[in-house]
Coordinates of C-alpha atoms in Angstrom, one line a residue:
Chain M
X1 CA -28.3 12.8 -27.0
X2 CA -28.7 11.5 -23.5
X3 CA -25.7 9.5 -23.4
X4 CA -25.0 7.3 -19.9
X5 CA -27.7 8.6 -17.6
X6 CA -27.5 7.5 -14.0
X7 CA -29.8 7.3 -11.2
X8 CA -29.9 8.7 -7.9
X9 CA -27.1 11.2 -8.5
X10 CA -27.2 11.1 -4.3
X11 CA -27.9 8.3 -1.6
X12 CA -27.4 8.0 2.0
X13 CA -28.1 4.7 3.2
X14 CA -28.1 3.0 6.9
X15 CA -26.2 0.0 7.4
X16 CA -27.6 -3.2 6.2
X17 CA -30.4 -1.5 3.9
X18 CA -30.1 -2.6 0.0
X19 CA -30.7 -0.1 -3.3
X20 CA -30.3 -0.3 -6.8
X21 CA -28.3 2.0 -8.9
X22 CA -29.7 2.5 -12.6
X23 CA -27.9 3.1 -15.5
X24 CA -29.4 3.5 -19.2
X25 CA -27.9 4.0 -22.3
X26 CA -29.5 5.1 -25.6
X27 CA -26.2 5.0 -28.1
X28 CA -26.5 1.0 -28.2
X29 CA -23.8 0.1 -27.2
X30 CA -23.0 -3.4 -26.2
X31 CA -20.7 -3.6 -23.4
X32 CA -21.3 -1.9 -19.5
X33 CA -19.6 -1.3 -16.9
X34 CA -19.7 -0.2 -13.5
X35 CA -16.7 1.3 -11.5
X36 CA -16.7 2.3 -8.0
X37 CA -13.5 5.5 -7.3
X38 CA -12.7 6.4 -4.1
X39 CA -10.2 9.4 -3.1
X40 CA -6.7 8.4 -4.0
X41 CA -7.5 5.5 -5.7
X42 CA -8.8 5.8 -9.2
X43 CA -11.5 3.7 -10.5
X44 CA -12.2 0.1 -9.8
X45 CA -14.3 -2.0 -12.1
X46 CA -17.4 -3.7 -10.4
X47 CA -18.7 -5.8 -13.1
X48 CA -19.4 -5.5 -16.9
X49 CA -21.1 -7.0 -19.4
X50 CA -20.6 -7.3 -23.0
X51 CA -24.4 -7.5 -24.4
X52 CA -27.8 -8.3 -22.5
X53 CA -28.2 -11.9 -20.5
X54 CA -24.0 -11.4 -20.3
X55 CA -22.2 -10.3 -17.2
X56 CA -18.8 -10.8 -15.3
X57 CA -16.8 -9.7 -12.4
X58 CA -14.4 -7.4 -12.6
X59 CA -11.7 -6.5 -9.4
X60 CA -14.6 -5.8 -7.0
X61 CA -17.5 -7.8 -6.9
X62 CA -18.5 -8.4 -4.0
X63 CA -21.3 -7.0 -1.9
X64 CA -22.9 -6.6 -5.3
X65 CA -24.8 -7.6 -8.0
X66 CA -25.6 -7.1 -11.7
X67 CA -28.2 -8.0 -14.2
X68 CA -28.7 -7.2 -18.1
X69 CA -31.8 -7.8 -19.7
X70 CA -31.4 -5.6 -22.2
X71 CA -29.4 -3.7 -24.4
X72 CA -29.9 -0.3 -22.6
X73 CA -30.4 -0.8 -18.8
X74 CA -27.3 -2.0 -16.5
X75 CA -28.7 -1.5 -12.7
X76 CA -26.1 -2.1 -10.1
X77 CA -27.9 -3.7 -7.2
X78 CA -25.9 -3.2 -2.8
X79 CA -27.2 -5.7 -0.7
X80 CA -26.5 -5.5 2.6
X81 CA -24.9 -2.0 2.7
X82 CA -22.0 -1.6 4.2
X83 CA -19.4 1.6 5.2
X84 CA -16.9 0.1 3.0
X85 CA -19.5 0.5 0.1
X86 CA -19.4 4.2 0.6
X87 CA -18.4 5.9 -2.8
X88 CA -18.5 7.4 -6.0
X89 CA -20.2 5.1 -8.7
X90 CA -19.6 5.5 -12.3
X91 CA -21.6 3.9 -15.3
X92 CA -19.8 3.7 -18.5
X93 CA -20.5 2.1 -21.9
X94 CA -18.7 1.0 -24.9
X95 CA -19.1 0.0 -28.6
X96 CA -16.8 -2.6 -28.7
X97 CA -14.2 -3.9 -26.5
X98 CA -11.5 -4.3 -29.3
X99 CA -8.8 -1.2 -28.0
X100 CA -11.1 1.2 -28.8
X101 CA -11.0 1.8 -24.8
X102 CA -13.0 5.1 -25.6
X103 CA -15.6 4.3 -23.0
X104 CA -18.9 7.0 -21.9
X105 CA -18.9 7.7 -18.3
X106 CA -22.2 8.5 -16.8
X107 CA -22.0 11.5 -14.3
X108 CA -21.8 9.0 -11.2
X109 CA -23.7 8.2 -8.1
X110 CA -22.5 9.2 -4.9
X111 CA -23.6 6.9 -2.2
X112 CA -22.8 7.5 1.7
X113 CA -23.5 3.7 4.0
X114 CA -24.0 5.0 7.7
Chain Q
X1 CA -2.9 -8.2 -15.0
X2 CA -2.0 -4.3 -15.8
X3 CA -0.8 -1.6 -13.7
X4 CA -0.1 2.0 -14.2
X5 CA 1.5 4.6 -12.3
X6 CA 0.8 8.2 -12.4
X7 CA 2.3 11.1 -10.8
X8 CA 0.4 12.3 -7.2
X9 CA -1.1 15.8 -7.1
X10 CA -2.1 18.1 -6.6
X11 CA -0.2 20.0 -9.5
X12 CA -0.5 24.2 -9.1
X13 CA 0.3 25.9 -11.7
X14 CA -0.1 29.4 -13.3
X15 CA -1.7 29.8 -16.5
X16 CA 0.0 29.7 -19.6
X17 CA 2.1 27.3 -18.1
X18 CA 4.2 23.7 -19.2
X19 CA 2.3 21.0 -17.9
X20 CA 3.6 17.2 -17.8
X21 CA 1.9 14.4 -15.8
X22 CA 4.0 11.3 -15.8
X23 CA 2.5 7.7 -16.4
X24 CA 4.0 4.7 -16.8
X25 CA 2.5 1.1 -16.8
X26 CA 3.1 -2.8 -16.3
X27 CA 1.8 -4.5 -19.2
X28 CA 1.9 -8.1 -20.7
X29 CA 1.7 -7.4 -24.8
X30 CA 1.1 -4.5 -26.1
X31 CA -1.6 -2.4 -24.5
X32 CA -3.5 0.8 -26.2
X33 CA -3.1 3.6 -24.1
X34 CA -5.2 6.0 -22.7
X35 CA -5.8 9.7 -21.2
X36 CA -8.9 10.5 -20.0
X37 CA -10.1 13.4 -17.6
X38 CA -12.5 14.7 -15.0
X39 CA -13.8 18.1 -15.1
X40 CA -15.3 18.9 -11.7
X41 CA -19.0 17.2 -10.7
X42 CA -19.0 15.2 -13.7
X43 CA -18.0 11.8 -15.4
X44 CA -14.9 10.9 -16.8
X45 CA -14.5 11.4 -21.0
X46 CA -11.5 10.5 -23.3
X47 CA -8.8 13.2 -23.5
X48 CA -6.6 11.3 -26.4
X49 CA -5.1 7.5 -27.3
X50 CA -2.6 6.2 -28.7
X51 CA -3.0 1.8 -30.4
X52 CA 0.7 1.2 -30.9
X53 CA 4.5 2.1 -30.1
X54 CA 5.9 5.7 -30.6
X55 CA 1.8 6.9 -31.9
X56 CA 1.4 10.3 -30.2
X57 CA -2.3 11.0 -29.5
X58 CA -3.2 14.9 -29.0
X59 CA -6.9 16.7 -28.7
X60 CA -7.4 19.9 -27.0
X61 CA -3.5 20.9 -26.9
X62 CA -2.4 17.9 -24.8
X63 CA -0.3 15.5 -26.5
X64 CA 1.4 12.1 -25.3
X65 CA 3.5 9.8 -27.0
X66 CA 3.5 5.5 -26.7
X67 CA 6.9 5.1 -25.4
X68 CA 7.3 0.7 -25.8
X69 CA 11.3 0.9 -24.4
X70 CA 10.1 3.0 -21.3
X71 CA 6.4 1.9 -20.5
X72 CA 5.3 5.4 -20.4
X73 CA 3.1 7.4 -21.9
X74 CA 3.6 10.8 -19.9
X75 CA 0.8 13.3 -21.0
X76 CA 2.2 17.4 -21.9
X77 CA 0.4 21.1 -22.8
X78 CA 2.1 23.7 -23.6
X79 CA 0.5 26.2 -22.1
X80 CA -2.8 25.2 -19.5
X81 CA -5.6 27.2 -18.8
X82 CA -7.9 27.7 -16.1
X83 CA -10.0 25.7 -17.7
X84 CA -7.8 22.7 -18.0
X85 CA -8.6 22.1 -13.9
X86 CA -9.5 18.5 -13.5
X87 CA -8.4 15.2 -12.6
X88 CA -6.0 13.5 -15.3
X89 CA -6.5 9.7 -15.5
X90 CA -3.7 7.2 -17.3
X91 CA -5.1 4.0 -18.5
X92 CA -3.6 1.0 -20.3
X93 CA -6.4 -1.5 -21.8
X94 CA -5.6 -5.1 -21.0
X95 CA -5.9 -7.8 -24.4
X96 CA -9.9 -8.2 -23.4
X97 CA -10.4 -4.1 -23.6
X98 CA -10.8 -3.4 -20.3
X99 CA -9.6 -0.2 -19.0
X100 CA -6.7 -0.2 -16.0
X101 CA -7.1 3.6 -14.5
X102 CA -4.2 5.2 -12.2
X103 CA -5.1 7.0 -9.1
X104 CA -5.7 9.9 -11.0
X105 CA -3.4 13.3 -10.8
X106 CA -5.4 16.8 -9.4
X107 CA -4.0 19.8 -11.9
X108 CA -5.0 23.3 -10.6
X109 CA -4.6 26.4 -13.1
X110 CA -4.4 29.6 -11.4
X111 CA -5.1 32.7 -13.2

């Protein structure tokens, strides 16, 4: 099984340009998230959603963006790249939100703004 | 909202070592706790849980107990291998199922 599979494993961008990260998952899950970790600091949560056309903020939103059409797909989208934006991005999925907290990390994105 | 509290690293040790990495948390209700770890160059995955005061979850040799009275739910092995290098994570889930991670805690097994 593919899991979490995320996409570009590596990005360098220049100040100021945008990208999208993409994240798929095939085990159907219904809820998405998208955490950023930087050294020292753990994981932050982005956004999430908890099924397609749903999405919310989590502790650091902004200078992003997030869309769910569909079940599988979760792309992160950086507008206006900035330093502060340089970082480790995870994809993770879930069943079900109710304690289960057993989430499925993707293997990250790691994204340099310069 | 929560907050947890882990130990810094990095932790050195020799194999066959006692290994403990403290967490404790700041929680309203009663949380589900969580251990999950980083093996080099990849994601994170769940080590072991634990839904409800004094459960003790355990996979792979590790083992941590739901301490309610103290807020902690420190996470042991008896005895680490090399192979148990990565980056520990404790994480209490808030009442909507969202996951609070520490800062994570480095452990380094030396043959």
């Amino acid at each position: 099984n593919a899991g979490v599979t995320q996409t570009p494993k590596f990005r360098i961008l220049k100040i100021g340009q945008s990208m999208t990260l993409q994240c798929a998952q095939d085990m159907n899950h219904n809820y998405m998230y998208w955490y950023r970790q930087d050294p020292g600091m753990g994981l932050k949560l982005i956004y999430y959603s908890v099924g397609a056309g749903i999405t919310d903020k989590g502790e650091v939103p902004n200078g992003y963006n997030v869309s769910r059409s569909t079940t599988e797909d979760f792309p992160l989208r950086l507008e206006l790249a900035a330093p502060s934006q340089t970082s480790v991005y995870f994809c993770a999925s879930s069943y079900s939100k109710r304690n289960t907290g057993e989430l499925f990390f993707g293997e990250g994105s790691r994204l340099t703004v310069l | 909202g929560n907050s947890v509290t882990q130990m810094e690293g990095p932790v050195t040790l020799s194999e066959e070592a006692f290994l403990t990495i403290n967490c404790t948390y700041t929680a309203t209700g009663y949380p589900s706790l969580f251990w999950y770890v980083q093996y080099p160059g990849e994601g994170l995955q769940l080590l072991l849980k634990a839904t409800k005061a004094d459960d003790k979850g355990s996979n792979k040799g590790f083992e941590a107990t739901y301490r309610k009275e103290t807020t902690s739910f420190h996470l042991e092995k008896g005895s680490v291998q090399v192979s148990d290098s990565a980056v520990y994570f404790c994480a209490p889930s808030d009442s909507w199922g969202k996951l609070q991670f520490g800062a994570g805690t480095q452990v380094v097994v030396t043959p």
